[in-house]
Coordinates of C-alpha atoms and ligand atoms in Angstrom, one line a residue:
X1 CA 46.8 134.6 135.6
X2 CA 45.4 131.3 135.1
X3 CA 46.0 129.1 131.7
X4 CA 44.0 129.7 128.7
X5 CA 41.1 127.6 128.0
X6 CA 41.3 124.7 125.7
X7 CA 39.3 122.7 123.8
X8 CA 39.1 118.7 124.8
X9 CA 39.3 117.5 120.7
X10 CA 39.6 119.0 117.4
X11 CA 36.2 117.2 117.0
X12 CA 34.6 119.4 119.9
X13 CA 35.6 122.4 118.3
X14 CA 34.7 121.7 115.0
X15 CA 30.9 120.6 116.4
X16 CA 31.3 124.1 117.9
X17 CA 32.0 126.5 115.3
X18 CA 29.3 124.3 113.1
X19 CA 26.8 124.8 115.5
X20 CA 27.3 128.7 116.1
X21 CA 27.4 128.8 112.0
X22 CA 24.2 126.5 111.2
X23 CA 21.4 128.4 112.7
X24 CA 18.2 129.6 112.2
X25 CA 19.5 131.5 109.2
X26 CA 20.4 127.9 107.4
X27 CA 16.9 126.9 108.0
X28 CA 14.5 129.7 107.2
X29 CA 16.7 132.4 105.3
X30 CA 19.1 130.3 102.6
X31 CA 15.7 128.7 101.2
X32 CA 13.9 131.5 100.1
X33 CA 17.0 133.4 99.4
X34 CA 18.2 130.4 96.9
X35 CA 14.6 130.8 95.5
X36 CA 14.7 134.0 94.8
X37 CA 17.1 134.2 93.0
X38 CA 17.3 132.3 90.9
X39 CA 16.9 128.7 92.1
X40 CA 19.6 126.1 91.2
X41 CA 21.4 129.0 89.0
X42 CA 21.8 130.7 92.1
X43 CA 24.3 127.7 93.4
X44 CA 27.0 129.0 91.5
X45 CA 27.3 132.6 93.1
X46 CA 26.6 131.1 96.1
X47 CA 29.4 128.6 96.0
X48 CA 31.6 131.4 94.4
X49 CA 30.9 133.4 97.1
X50 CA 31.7 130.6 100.0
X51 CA 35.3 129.9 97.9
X52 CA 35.7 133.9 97.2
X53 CA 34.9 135.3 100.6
X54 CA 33.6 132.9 103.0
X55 CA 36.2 130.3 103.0
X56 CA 38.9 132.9 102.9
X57 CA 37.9 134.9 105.8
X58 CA 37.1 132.1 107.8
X59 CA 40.7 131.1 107.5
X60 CA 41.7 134.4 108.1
X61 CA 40.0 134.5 111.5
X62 CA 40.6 130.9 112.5
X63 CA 44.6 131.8 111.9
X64 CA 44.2 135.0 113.5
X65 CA 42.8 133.5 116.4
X66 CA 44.7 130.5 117.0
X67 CA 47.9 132.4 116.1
X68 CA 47.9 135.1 118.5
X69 CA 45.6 133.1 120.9
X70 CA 43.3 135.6 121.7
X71 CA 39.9 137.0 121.1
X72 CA 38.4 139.6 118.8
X73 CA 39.9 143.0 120.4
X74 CA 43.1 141.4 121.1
X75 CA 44.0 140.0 118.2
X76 CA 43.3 143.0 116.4
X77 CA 45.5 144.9 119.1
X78 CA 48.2 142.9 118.3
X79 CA 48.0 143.7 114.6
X80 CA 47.8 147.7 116.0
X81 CA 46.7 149.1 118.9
X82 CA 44.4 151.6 117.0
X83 CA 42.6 148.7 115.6
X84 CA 41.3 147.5 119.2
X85 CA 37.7 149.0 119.0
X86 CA 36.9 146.8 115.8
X87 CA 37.5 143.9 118.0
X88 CA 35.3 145.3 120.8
X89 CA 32.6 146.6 117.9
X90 CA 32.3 143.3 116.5
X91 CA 31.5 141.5 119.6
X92 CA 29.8 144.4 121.1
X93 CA 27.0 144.8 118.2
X94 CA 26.3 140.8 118.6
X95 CA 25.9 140.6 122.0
X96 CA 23.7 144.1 122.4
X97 CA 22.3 143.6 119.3
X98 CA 21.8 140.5 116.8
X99 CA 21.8 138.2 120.3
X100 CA 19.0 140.4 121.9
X101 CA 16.6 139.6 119.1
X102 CA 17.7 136.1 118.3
X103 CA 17.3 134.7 121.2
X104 CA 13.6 136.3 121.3
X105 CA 13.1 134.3 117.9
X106 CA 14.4 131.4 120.4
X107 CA 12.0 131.9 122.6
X108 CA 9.0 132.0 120.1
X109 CA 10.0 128.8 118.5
X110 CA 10.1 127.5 122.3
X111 CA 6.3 128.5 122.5
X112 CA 5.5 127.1 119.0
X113 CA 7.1 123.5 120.2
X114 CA 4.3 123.4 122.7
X115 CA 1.5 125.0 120.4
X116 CA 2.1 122.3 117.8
X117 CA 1.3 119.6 120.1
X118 CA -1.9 121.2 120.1
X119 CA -2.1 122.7 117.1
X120 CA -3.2 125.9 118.6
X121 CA -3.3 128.1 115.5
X122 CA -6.4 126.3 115.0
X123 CA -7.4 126.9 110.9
X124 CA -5.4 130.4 110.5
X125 CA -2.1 130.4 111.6
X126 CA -1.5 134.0 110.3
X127 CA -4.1 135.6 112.4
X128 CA -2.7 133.7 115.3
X129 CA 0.7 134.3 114.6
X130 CA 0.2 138.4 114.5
X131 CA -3.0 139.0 116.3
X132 CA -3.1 136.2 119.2
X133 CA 0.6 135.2 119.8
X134 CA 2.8 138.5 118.7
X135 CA -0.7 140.6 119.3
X136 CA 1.4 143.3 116.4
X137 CA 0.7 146.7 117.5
X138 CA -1.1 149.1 115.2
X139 CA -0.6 152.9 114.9
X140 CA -2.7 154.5 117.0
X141 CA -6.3 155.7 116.2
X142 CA -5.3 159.2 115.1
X143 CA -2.5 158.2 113.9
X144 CA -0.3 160.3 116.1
X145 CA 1.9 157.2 117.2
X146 CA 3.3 154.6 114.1
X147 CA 3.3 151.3 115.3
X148 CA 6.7 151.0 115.7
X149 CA 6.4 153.4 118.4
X150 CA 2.6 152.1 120.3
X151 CA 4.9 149.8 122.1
X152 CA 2.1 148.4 124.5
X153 CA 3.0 145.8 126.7
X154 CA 5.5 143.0 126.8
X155 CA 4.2 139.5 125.9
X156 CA 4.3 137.1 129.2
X157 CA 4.0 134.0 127.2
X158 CA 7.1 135.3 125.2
X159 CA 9.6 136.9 128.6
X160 CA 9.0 133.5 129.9
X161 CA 10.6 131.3 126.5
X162 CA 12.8 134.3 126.9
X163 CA 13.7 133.9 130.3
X164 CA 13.9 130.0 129.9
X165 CA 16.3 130.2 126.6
X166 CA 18.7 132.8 128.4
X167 CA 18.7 130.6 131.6
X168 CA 19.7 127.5 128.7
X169 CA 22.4 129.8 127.1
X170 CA 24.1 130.7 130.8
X171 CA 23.8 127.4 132.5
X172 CA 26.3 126.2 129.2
X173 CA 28.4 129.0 129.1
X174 CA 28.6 129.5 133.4
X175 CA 30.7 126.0 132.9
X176 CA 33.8 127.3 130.4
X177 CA 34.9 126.1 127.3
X178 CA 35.4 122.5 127.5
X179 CA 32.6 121.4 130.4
X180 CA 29.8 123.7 129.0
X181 CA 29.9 124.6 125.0
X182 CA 32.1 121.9 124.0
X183 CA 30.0 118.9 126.0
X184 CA 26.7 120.8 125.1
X185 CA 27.8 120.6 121.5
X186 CA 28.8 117.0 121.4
X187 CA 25.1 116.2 122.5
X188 CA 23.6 119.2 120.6
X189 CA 25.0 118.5 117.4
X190 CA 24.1 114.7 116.8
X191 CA 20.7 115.6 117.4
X192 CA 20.4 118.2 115.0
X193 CA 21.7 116.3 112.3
X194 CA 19.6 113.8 113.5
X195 CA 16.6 115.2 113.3
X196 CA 17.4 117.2 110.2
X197 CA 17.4 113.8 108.3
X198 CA 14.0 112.4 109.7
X199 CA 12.0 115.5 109.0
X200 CA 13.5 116.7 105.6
X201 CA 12.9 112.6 104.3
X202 CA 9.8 113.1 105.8
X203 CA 9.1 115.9 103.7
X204 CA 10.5 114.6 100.7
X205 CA 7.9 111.8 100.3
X206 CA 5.1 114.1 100.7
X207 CA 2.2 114.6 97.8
X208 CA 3.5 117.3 95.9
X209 CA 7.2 117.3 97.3
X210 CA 8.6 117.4 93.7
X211 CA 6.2 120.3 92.5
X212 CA 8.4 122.3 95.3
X213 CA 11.9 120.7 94.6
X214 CA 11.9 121.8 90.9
X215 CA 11.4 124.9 91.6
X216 CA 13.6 125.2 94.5
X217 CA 16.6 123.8 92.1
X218 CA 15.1 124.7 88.3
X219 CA 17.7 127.2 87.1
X220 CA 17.6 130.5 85.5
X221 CA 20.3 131.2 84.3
X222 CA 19.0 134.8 83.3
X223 CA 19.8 135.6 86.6
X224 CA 23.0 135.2 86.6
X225 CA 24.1 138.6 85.5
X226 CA 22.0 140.7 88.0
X227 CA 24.2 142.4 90.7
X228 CA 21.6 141.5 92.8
X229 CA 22.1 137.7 93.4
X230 CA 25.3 138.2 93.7
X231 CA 25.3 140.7 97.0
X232 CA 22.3 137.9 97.8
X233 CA 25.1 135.4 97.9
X234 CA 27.9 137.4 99.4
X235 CA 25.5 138.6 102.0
X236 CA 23.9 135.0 102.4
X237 CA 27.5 133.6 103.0
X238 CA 28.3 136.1 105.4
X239 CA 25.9 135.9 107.9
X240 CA 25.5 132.1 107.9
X241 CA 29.3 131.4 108.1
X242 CA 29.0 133.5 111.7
X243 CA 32.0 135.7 110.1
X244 CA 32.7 139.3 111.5
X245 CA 31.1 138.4 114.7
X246 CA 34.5 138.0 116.4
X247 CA 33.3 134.7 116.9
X248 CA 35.8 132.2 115.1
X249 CA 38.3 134.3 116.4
X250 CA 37.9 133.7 119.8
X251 CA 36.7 129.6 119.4
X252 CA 39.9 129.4 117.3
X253 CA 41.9 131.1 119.9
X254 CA 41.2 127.9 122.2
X255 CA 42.8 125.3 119.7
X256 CA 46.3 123.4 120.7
X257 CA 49.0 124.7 118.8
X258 CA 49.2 121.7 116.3
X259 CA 45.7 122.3 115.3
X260 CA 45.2 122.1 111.7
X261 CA 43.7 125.5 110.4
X262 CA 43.2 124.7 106.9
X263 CA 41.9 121.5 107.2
X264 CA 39.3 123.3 110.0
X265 CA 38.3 125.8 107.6
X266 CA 37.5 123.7 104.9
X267 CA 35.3 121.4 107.1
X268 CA 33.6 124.3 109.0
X269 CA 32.8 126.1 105.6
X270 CA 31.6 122.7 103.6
X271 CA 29.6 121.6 106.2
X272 CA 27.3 124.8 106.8
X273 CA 26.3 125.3 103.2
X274 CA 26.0 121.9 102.7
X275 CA 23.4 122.0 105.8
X276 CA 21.5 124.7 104.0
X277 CA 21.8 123.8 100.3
X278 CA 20.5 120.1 102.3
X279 CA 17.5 121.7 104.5
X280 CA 16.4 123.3 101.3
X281 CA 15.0 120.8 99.7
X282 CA 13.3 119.3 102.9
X283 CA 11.7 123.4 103.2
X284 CA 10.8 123.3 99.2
X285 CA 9.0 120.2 99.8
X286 CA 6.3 121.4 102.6
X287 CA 5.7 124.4 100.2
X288 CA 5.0 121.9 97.4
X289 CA 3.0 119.9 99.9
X290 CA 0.9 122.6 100.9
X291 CA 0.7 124.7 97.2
X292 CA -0.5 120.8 95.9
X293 CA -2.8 120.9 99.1
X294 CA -4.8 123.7 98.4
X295 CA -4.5 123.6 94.5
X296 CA -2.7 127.0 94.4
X297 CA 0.6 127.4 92.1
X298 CA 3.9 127.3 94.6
X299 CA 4.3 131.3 94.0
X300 CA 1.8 131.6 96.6
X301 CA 2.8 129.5 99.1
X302 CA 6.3 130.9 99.3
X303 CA 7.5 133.1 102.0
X304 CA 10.3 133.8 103.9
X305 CA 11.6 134.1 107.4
X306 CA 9.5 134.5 109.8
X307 CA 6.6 134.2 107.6
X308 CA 8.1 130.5 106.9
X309 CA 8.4 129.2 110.2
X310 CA 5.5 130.6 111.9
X311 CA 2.9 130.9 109.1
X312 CA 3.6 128.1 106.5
X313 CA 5.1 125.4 108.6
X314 CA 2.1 125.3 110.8
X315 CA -0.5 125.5 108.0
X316 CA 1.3 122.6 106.5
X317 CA 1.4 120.8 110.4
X318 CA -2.5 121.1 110.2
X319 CA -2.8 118.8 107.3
X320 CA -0.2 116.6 107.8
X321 CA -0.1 112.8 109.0
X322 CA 1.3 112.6 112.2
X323 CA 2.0 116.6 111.7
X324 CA 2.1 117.4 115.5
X325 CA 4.9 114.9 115.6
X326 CA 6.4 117.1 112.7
X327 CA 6.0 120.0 114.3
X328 CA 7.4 119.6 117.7
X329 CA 10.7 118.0 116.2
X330 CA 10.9 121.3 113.6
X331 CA 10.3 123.8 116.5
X332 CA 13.0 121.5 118.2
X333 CA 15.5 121.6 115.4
X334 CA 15.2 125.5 115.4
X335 CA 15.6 125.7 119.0
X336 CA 18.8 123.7 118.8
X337 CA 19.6 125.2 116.2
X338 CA 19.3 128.7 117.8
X339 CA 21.1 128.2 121.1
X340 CA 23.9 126.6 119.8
X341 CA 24.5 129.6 118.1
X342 CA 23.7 132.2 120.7
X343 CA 25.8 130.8 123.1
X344 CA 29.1 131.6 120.6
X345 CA 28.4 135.2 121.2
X346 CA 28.4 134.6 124.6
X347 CA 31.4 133.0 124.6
X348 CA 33.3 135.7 122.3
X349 CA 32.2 138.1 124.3
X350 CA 33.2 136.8 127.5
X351 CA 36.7 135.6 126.2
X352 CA 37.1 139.7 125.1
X353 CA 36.2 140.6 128.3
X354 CA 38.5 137.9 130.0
X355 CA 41.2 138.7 128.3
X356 CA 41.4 142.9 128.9
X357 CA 40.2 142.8 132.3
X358 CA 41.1 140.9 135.2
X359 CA 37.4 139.5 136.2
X360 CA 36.3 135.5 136.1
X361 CA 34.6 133.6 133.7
X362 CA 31.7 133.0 136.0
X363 CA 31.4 137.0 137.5
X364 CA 30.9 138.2 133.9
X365 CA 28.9 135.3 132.0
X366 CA 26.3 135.7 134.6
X367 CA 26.4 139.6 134.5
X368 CA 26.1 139.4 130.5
X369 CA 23.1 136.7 130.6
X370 CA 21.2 139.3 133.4
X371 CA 22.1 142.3 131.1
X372 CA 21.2 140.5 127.7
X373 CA 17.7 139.0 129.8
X374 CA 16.4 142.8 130.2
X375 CA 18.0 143.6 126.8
X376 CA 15.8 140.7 125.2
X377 CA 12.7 142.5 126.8
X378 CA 12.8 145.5 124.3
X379 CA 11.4 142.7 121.3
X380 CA 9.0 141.2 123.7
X381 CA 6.6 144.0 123.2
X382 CA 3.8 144.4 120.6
X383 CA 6.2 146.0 118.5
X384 CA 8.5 143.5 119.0
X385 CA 8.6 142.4 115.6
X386 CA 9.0 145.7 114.0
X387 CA 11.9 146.2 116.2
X388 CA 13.5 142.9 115.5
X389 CA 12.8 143.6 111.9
X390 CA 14.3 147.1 112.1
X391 CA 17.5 146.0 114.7
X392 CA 18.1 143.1 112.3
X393 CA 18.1 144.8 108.7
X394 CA 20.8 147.8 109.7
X395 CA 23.5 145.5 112.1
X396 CA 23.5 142.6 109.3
X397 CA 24.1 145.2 106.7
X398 CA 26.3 147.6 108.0
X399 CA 27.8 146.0 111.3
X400 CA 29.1 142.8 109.9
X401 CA 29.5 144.0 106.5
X402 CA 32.0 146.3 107.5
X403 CA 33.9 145.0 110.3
X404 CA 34.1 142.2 107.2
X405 CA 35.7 144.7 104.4
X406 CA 38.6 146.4 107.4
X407 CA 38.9 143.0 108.9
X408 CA 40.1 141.9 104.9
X409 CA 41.7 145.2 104.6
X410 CA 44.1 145.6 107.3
X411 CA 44.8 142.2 106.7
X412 CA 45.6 141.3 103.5
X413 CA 47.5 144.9 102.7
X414 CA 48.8 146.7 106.4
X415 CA 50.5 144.2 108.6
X416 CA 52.0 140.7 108.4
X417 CA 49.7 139.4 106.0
X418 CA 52.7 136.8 105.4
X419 CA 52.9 135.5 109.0
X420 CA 49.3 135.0 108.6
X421 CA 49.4 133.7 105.7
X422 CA 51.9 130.8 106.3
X423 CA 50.2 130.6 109.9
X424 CA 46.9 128.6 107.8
X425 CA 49.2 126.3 106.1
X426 CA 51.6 125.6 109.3
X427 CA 50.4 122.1 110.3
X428 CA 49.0 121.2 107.2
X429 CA 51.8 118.4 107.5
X430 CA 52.7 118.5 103.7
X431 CA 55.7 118.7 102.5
X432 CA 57.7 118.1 98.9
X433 CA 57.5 119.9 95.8
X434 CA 54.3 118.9 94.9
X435 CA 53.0 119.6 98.2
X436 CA 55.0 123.0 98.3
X437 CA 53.2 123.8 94.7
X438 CA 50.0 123.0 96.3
X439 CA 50.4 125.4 98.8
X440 CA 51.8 127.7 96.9
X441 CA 48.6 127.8 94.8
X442 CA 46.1 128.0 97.7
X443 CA 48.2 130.6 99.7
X444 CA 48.0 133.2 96.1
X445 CA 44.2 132.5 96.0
X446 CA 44.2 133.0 99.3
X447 CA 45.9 136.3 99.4
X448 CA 43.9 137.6 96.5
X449 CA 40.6 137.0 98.0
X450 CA 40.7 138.4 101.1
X451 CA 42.8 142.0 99.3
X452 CA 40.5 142.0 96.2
X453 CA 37.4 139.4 95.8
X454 CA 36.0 140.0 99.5
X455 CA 36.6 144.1 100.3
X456 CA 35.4 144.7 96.7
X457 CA 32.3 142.2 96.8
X458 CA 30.9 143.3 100.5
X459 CA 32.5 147.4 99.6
X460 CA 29.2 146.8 96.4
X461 CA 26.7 145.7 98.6
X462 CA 27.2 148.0 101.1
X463 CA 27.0 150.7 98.6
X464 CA 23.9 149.1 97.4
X465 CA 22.1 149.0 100.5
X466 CA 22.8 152.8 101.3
X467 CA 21.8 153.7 98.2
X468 CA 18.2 151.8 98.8
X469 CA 18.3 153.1 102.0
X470 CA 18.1 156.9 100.9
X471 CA 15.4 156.1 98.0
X472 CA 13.0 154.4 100.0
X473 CA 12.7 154.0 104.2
X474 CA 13.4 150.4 104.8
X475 CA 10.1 148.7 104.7
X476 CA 8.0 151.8 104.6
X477 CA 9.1 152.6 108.4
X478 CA 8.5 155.7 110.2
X479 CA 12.1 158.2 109.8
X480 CA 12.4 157.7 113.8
X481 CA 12.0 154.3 113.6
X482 CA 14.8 154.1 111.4
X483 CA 17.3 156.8 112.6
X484 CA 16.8 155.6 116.8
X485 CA 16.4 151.4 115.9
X486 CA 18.6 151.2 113.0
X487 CA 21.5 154.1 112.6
X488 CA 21.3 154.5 116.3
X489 CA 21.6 151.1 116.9
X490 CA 25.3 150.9 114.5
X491 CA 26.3 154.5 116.1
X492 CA 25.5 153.9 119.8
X493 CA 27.5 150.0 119.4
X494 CA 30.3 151.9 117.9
X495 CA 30.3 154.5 120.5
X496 CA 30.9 152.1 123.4
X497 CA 33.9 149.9 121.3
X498 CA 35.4 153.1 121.3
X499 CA 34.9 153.4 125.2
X500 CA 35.8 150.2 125.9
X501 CA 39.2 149.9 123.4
X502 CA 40.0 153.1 125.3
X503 CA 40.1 152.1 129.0
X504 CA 43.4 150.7 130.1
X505 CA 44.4 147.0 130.0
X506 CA 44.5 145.2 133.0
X507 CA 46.6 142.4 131.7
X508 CA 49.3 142.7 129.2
X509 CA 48.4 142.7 125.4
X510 CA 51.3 143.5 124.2
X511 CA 53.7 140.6 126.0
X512 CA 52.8 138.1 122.8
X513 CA 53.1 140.2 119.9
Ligands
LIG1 N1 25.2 131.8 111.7 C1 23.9 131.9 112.4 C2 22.8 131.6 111.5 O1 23.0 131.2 110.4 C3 23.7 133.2 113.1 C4 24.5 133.3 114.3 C5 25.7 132.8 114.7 C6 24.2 134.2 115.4 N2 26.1 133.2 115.9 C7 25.2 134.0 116.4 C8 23.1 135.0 115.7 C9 25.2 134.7 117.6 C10 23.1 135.7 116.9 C11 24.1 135.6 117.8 O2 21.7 131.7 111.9

């Protein structure tokens, strides 16, 4: 059995589990979610929420990982053996799932790089967003077939970004921890930040910049009390931090033994939402730009997601100095942005299999890049993006949310929570009363996050979210659409955890616990 791998330096890793946490979601999501809900007010149940649940469980999985030195499946086998298929569901429900679709996103921003040298969308970048590039699928003249469902052809511009970005993804991940992600990351990294600062100082001294920034951070603090912005906040944390994607676990699991969990936590977490909180204002002041450009109030400029990055941002390029410039180096950001994220997934997935069955790093990251290549094709069609849209909505909001509450669960109430617990603080390299206070007082917060704060916070909004779910179809989709994309999606994932957790272990598990 050959040695574990490691990572070169504590720096590499950190760069590492930054970059699979800062993704598109900082860029395009956190804006408009910050916006809505209350602008600046919405800082506070956002930071609650990153000291309550996504600090915490970060922690949690970084000691998990690093402590037992193994990934998702593992770990969680060495807690008990009948917790195995969380593990396996986790990592299974990214990879054939969330990773699918994300990397088709990838791919689109790979085609926009090269349309915003030429400015391509011409003066309407909706209609050439849905109805040239995307070419959205309609339901079908008598209406027999929804548009979910008139699923056409695949998009060859698209398969080939596709094709490209998975190639990208396996030619980093082929080379193992320390040659591939962690030298990738090293490069990766810089230049994000890099160009994060150019563009969004670009933006700020843009006519009309501050018309968009005072909304963006102009509190209202009557929003406060609606249960709303806080499962926004909860839910915002969640997904950007990378948490319940069995991801920290496994990066963690490739730490030296002296490596300083708490300290790691605490950089990891501070650094992603101070990415988004950061990017925000650079997003807020394009929309100002253009809302000041075309004499409209900012209300009407404001979208999110998709609608942001392929709609907004290239109106805005049109008008803008220099804006092709601008718009190759965002599409850039968010394709850095993107694969140093996907290939995390990879990783965890690969480090899961690795560590059950006796097959090499190379034999299965080339298997799973084929695999996930002919998954990707299913969003490359003309209903792509109701499928992405659909995929998306159910796996962030009942995958992650609830590996999230058992992952807190089991943990902070059925087994060795107190191994755990002292496992964050074990190289902290304090000692004295003072010190011993200090950790004292961290450790109780600790504790009563991940029991109370985080099962009880995500246990609301995933009690919300079903209960929307029954009163209205998501997004006014089709029944089918919604019981084969979105429950089947969670059931079938779940299915083959239970599969895989079942099958016998070719190496032994147990020999560490
Ligand atoms: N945290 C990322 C974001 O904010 C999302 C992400 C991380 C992700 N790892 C991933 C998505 C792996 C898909 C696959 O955008």
């Amino acid at each position: 059995m050959g040695q574990r791998s490691k990572w070169g330096t504590n720096r590499g890793f950190l760069l590492a589990a930054i970059g699979s946490a800062v993704g598109l979601g900082n860029i395009w999501r956190f804006p408009y979610v910050a916006y809505e809900n209350g602008g600046g007010a919405f800082l506070l149940p956002y930071f609650v929420a990153l000291l309550t649940a996504g600090i915490p469980i970060l922690m949690l999985e970084f000691a998990l990982g690093h402590q037992r030195e193994a990934s998702a499946p593992k770990a969680f086998r060495l807690i008990d053996p009948k917790w195995e298929w969380l593990g396996w569901w986790s990592v299974i429900f990214v990879m054939f799932g969330i990773e699918l679709y994300y990397i088709v996103i990838i791919g689109w921003c790979a085609n926009y790089m090269v349309f915003s040298a030429f400015e391509s969308w011409g003066n309407d970048a909706n209609a050439f967003f849905f109805d040239e590039f995307l070419q959205t699928s309609t339901a079908s003249e008598d209406g027999s077939v929804s548009a979910v469902w008139n699923i056409g052809t695949m998009r060859w511009r698209i398969v080939i970004a596709v094709a490209i970005v998975w190639f990208v993804n396996w030619t980093i991940t082929y080379r193992g921890v320390q040659k591939g992600i962690e030298r990738a990351v090293m490069i990766m990294m810089p230049v994000l930040l890099a160009i994060t600062v150019l563009i969004t100082v670009w933006a700020l001294f843009l006519e009309g910049a501050k018309v968009g920034i005072e909304h963006y951070v102009t509190p209202d603090f009557s929003r406060i009390t609606d249960l709303k912005v806080w499962i926004a906040a909860y839910g915002q944390i969640f997904f950007s931090l990378s948490l319940g994607f069995g991801i920290m676990i496994a990066y963690s699991s490739y730490l030296p033994r002296d490596a300083n969990i708490f300290k790691n936590s605490l950089i990891v977490g501070f650094s992603n939402s101070f990415y988004e909180v950061f990017v925000g204002f650079g997003v807020f002041s394009i929309l100002g730009y253009m809302a000041t450009q075309q004499g409209v109030g900012l209300d009407e400029v404001v979208t999110q997601s998709l609608g942001l990055a392929f709609v907004a941002y290239p109106t805005a390029i049109s008008t803008l100095p220099f804006g092709q410039l601008f718009g190759v180096l965002f599409f850039f950001l968010l394709l850095i942005a993107g694969i140093s994220s996907s290939i995390s997934i990879i990783e965890a997935f690969t480090s899961a299999v690795m560590d059950k069955f006796t097959l090499s790093r190379k034999k299965i990251v080339t298997t799973l890049c084929l695999v996930g290549f002919f998954g990707s094709l299913l969003f490359t069609t003309n209903s792509g993006l109701f499928w992405v849209d659909i995929v998306d909505h159910f796996l962030n909001h009942y995958g992650l949310i609830t590996v999230g509450i058992i992952e807190a669960l089991i943990v902070g109430w059925l087994y060795r929570t107190d191994q755990l617990k002292s496992h964050i603080v074990t190289n902290l390299g304090l000692s004295g009363t003072r010190h011993r206070l200090f950790k004292y007082v961290v450790l109780q917060l600790w504790l009563y996050s991940v029991r109370f704060i985080t099962p009880v916070a995500l246990g609301i909004a995933i009690v919300h979210s079903l209960i929307q779910e029954f009163r209205t179809p998501y997004e006014g989709y089709p029944i089918s659409g919604i019981l084969i994309l979105g429950v089947g999606w969670v059931l079938v994932t779940h299915l083959f955890a239970f599969g895989v957790s079942g099958l016998p272990w070719q190496k032994t598990p147990e020999s560490e616990s």
